[in-house]
């Protein structure tokens, strides 16, 4: 059985076959991991759902990604939304959920179409592209800049540093990833005061508004939460769009059915997320 943490399994191997064998033969299996112990892989839907939802038994506060040493404290653990359990998680989620309702997101459709059209037009004019770099990486922050408290002047810079920052999920000691996070933290530390004076419909405004109304969250924790959201938003969307293209190239009949309108776009989008899975694991600690 190949190691689930081996990048070659995903770039050159067949992870679906590995997951199938685990589901059938060993749905909960122990895996050695580096010099600091190992982890249990839970690979069936029912058991996975149990681990991910029963927060009283399986906590997020010890970190949510594999890392070299599980004993090291995880930055932001117990304070950031992704690294907290109820009731704190619920309070933080409530503070920002108004930004992500179906109605709020639907208002971004026109902007999204404009961003995608512009990116594709540039490729058509050039005659070729690096799809991940020139298309997939340009879409997320350009679409959600206002929501994530980013000016259009800062989109290119933050798109670059969020990609670099995402590397810390596999290289938490990486200097470049740490420097990228510093740039993101600096960006949000510079605008938090401005958003208090002139709030809008954006992430920083929502968190500082909740803070003023009594939510137990410090400025540092607001900034850390923004760092977490912007990296997650940029990286997962870039990977899902980037991996979706080869999936279509490998299944041309599906591509033709999609173009012909035989497949619903909403269904296709959900299937892209399932099949390309931009996040291959989520950690919980018993």
Coordinates of C-alpha atoms in Angstrom, one line a residue:
X1 CA 0.0 0.0 0.0
X2 CA 1.6 3.3 -1.0
X3 CA 1.9 6.1 1.5
X4 CA -1.2 8.4 1.5
X5 CA 1.1 11.3 2.0
X6 CA 3.3 10.6 -1.0
X7 CA 2.8 13.3 -3.7
X8 CA 3.6 10.8 -6.4
X9 CA 0.4 8.9 -5.5
X10 CA -1.6 11.9 -6.7
X11 CA 0.5 13.1 -9.6
X12 CA 1.4 9.8 -11.2
X13 CA -0.5 7.1 -9.3
X14 CA -4.1 6.1 -8.9
X15 CA -5.4 7.3 -5.5
X16 CA -8.9 6.2 -6.3
X17 CA -7.8 2.6 -6.4
X18 CA -5.9 3.0 -3.1
X19 CA -8.9 4.6 -1.4
X20 CA -11.2 1.8 -2.8
X21 CA -8.9 -0.9 -1.4
X22 CA -8.8 0.9 2.0
X23 CA -12.6 1.3 2.1
X24 CA -13.1 -2.4 1.3
X25 CA -10.3 -4.0 3.3
X26 CA -9.3 -1.6 6.1
X27 CA -11.7 1.3 6.5
X28 CA -9.8 2.5 9.6
X29 CA -6.1 1.9 9.2
X30 CA -2.9 3.0 11.0
X31 CA -0.2 4.8 9.0
X32 CA 3.3 5.6 10.1
X33 CA 4.2 9.2 9.4
X34 CA 7.8 10.6 9.7
X35 CA 9.7 10.5 12.9
X36 CA 6.9 11.6 15.1
X37 CA 4.4 8.8 15.1
X38 CA 1.5 8.3 12.8
X39 CA -2.2 8.7 12.2
X40 CA -5.4 6.7 11.6
X41 CA -6.9 7.0 8.1
X42 CA -10.7 6.9 8.1
X43 CA -11.8 6.2 4.5
X44 CA -15.5 5.4 4.5
X45 CA -18.2 8.0 4.1
X46 CA -20.2 7.0 7.2
X47 CA -17.1 6.8 9.5
X48 CA -15.6 10.0 8.0
X49 CA -18.8 11.9 8.6
X50 CA -18.8 10.7 12.2
X51 CA -15.3 12.0 12.8
X52 CA -15.9 15.3 11.1
X53 CA -19.2 16.1 12.8
X54 CA -18.9 14.8 16.3
X55 CA -16.8 17.6 17.7
X56 CA -17.1 16.5 21.3
X57 CA -15.2 13.3 20.4
X58 CA -13.0 14.6 17.6
X59 CA -11.5 18.1 18.0
X60 CA -10.3 20.6 15.4
X61 CA -8.3 22.6 18.0
X62 CA -5.1 20.4 17.6
X63 CA -4.8 21.3 13.9
X64 CA -6.5 20.2 10.7
X65 CA -3.6 19.1 8.5
X66 CA -0.8 16.6 8.9
X67 CA 2.5 18.2 9.8
X68 CA 6.0 17.0 10.8
X69 CA 5.4 17.0 14.6
X70 CA 1.9 16.6 16.0
X71 CA 3.2 17.7 19.4
X72 CA 4.1 21.2 18.2
X73 CA 1.4 23.8 18.9
X74 CA -0.6 24.8 15.8
X75 CA -0.8 28.6 15.1
X76 CA -4.2 29.9 15.8
X77 CA -5.5 26.7 17.4
X78 CA -8.6 27.2 19.4
X79 CA -9.1 30.7 18.2
X80 CA -9.5 30.7 14.4
X81 CA -12.8 29.4 13.0
X82 CA -11.3 26.5 11.2
X83 CA -9.3 25.5 14.3
X84 CA -12.1 25.8 16.9
X85 CA -15.0 23.7 18.1
X86 CA -18.5 24.8 19.2
X87 CA -19.5 27.0 20.9
X88 CA -16.7 29.3 19.7
X89 CA -16.8 28.0 16.1
X90 CA -20.6 28.8 16.0
X91 CA -20.0 32.3 17.2
X92 CA -17.3 33.0 14.6
X93 CA -19.4 31.4 11.9
X94 CA -22.4 33.5 12.8
X95 CA -20.3 36.7 12.5
X96 CA -19.5 36.2 8.9
X97 CA -22.2 33.9 7.5
X98 CA -24.2 36.8 6.1
X99 CA -21.4 37.3 3.6
X100 CA -21.8 33.8 2.2
X101 CA -25.5 33.2 1.9
X102 CA -26.9 32.0 -1.5
X103 CA -28.4 35.5 -2.1
X104 CA -25.1 37.3 -1.3
X105 CA -23.0 35.0 -3.5
X106 CA -25.5 35.2 -6.4
X107 CA -24.8 38.9 -6.6
X108 CA -21.2 38.0 -7.6
X109 CA -22.3 36.1 -10.7
X110 CA -21.9 39.1 -13.1
X111 CA -18.5 39.9 -11.7
X112 CA -17.4 36.3 -12.0
X113 CA -18.4 36.2 -15.6
X114 CA -16.5 39.4 -16.3
X115 CA -13.3 38.1 -14.6
X116 CA -13.5 34.7 -16.5
X117 CA -14.2 36.4 -19.8
X118 CA -11.2 38.8 -19.4
X119 CA -8.9 35.9 -18.5
X120 CA -10.0 33.9 -21.5
X121 CA -9.7 36.8 -23.8
X122 CA -6.1 37.3 -22.9
X123 CA -5.4 33.7 -23.6
X124 CA -7.2 33.8 -27.0
X125 CA -5.1 36.8 -28.0
X126 CA -1.9 35.2 -26.8
X127 CA -2.7 31.9 -28.6
X128 CA -1.5 29.7 -25.7
X129 CA -1.4 29.6 -21.9
X130 CA -0.4 27.9 -18.7
X131 CA -4.0 27.0 -17.7
X132 CA -3.3 26.9 -13.9
X133 CA -1.2 30.1 -13.8
X134 CA -3.1 32.2 -16.4
X135 CA -6.7 31.1 -15.8
X136 CA -7.2 29.1 -12.6
X137 CA -5.0 31.2 -10.4
X138 CA -6.4 34.5 -11.6
X139 CA -10.1 33.8 -10.9
X140 CA -10.5 33.4 -7.1
X141 CA -9.2 36.7 -5.7
X142 CA -10.2 38.8 -8.7
X143 CA -13.8 37.6 -8.1
X144 CA -13.8 37.8 -4.3
X145 CA -11.5 40.8 -3.7
X146 CA -14.1 43.0 -2.2
X147 CA -15.5 40.3 0.0
X148 CA -12.0 39.5 1.3
X149 CA -11.2 43.2 1.9
X150 CA -8.7 43.4 -1.0
X151 CA -8.3 46.4 -3.3
X152 CA -7.9 45.6 -7.0
X153 CA -4.3 47.0 -6.8
X154 CA -3.4 44.2 -4.3
X155 CA -5.0 41.3 -6.1
X156 CA -1.9 40.2 -8.1
X157 CA 0.4 40.4 -5.1
X158 CA -1.9 38.6 -2.8
X159 CA -2.7 35.9 -5.3
X160 CA 1.0 35.2 -5.5
X161 CA 1.7 35.2 -1.7
X162 CA -1.4 33.1 -0.9
X163 CA -0.2 30.4 -3.3
X164 CA 3.2 30.4 -1.6
X165 CA 1.5 30.4 1.9
X166 CA -0.5 27.4 1.0
X167 CA 2.7 25.4 0.8
X168 CA 2.9 25.3 4.6
X169 CA 0.3 22.5 4.7
X170 CA 3.1 20.3 3.5
X171 CA 6.2 22.3 4.5
X172 CA 5.3 24.0 7.8
X173 CA 8.9 24.9 8.4
X174 CA 9.3 26.4 4.9
X175 CA 10.8 29.9 5.1
X176 CA 9.0 31.1 1.9
X177 CA 5.6 29.9 3.2
X178 CA 6.2 31.7 6.5
X179 CA 7.2 34.9 4.7
X180 CA 4.1 34.7 2.5
X181 CA 1.9 34.5 5.6
X182 CA 3.7 37.5 7.1
X183 CA 2.8 39.5 3.9
X184 CA -0.9 38.5 4.3
X185 CA -0.9 39.3 8.0
X186 CA 0.7 42.7 7.2
X187 CA -2.0 43.5 4.6
X188 CA -4.8 42.8 7.1
X189 CA -3.2 44.5 10.0
X190 CA -2.9 47.7 7.9
X191 CA -6.6 47.8 6.9
X192 CA -8.3 46.7 10.1
X193 CA -8.4 50.3 11.5
X194 CA -9.7 51.7 8.2
X195 CA -12.5 49.1 8.2
X196 CA -13.5 50.2 11.6
X197 CA -13.9 53.8 10.4
X198 CA -15.5 52.9 7.1
X199 CA -17.1 49.4 7.3
X200 CA -18.4 47.6 4.3
X201 CA -19.8 44.2 3.3
X202 CA -16.5 42.4 3.7
X203 CA -14.7 40.0 6.0
X204 CA -12.8 42.4 8.1
X205 CA -15.8 44.7 8.6
X206 CA -18.0 41.7 9.6
X207 CA -15.4 40.5 12.2
X208 CA -14.7 43.9 13.7
X209 CA -18.4 44.7 13.8
X210 CA -19.0 41.5 15.8
X211 CA -16.0 42.4 18.0
X212 CA -17.6 45.8 18.8
X213 CA -20.9 44.0 19.6
X214 CA -19.1 41.8 22.2
X215 CA -17.6 38.8 20.4
X216 CA -14.5 37.6 22.2
X217 CA -12.0 38.0 19.4
X218 CA -8.8 40.1 19.4
X219 CA -7.4 42.0 16.5
X220 CA -4.7 39.4 16.1
X221 CA -7.4 36.7 15.8
X222 CA -9.3 38.7 13.3
X223 CA -6.1 39.0 11.2
X224 CA -5.3 35.3 11.6
X225 CA -8.9 34.4 10.5
X226 CA -8.5 36.5 7.4
X227 CA -5.2 34.8 6.6
X228 CA -6.9 31.5 6.9
X229 CA -9.9 32.4 4.7
X230 CA -7.9 34.1 1.9
X231 CA -5.4 31.2 1.6
X232 CA -8.2 28.6 1.6
X233 CA -10.3 30.5 -0.9
X234 CA -7.5 31.1 -3.3
X235 CA -5.8 27.7 -3.1
X236 CA -8.9 25.4 -3.2
X237 CA -10.5 27.2 -6.1
X238 CA -7.3 27.3 -8.1
X239 CA -6.7 23.6 -7.6
X240 CA -10.3 22.6 -8.3
X241 CA -10.4 24.6 -11.6
X242 CA -6.9 23.4 -12.5
X243 CA -7.6 19.8 -11.9
X244 CA -11.0 20.0 -13.6
X245 CA -9.5 20.8 -16.9
X246 CA -7.4 17.5 -17.3
X247 CA -10.5 15.6 -16.0
X248 CA -12.5 17.0 -19.0
X249 CA -9.6 16.3 -21.4
X250 CA -9.5 12.7 -20.2
X251 CA -13.2 12.3 -20.6
X252 CA -14.0 14.2 -23.9
X253 CA -17.5 12.7 -24.0
X254 CA -18.3 14.4 -20.7
X255 CA -16.9 17.7 -22.0
X256 CA -19.1 17.5 -25.1
X257 CA -22.2 16.7 -23.0
X258 CA -21.5 19.7 -20.8
X259 CA -21.0 22.0 -23.8
X260 CA -24.2 20.7 -25.4
X261 CA -26.2 21.4 -22.3
X262 CA -26.9 17.7 -21.6
X263 CA -25.4 18.1 -18.1
X264 CA -26.5 20.7 -15.6
X265 CA -23.7 23.2 -14.7
X266 CA -24.6 23.0 -11.0
X267 CA -24.3 19.2 -11.1
X268 CA -21.0 19.4 -13.0
X269 CA -19.6 21.9 -10.5
X270 CA -20.4 19.6 -7.6
X271 CA -18.8 16.7 -9.4
X272 CA -15.7 18.6 -10.1
X273 CA -15.3 19.3 -6.4
X274 CA -15.9 15.6 -5.6
X275 CA -13.7 14.2 -8.3
X276 CA -10.7 16.6 -8.1
X277 CA -10.9 17.1 -4.3
X278 CA -8.6 20.1 -3.8
X279 CA -8.1 19.0 -0.2
X280 CA -7.2 15.3 0.2
X281 CA -7.3 15.0 3.9
X282 CA -8.7 16.8 7.0
X283 CA -7.3 16.0 10.4
X284 CA -9.2 15.6 13.7
X285 CA -7.7 14.5 17.1
X286 CA -9.6 12.1 19.3

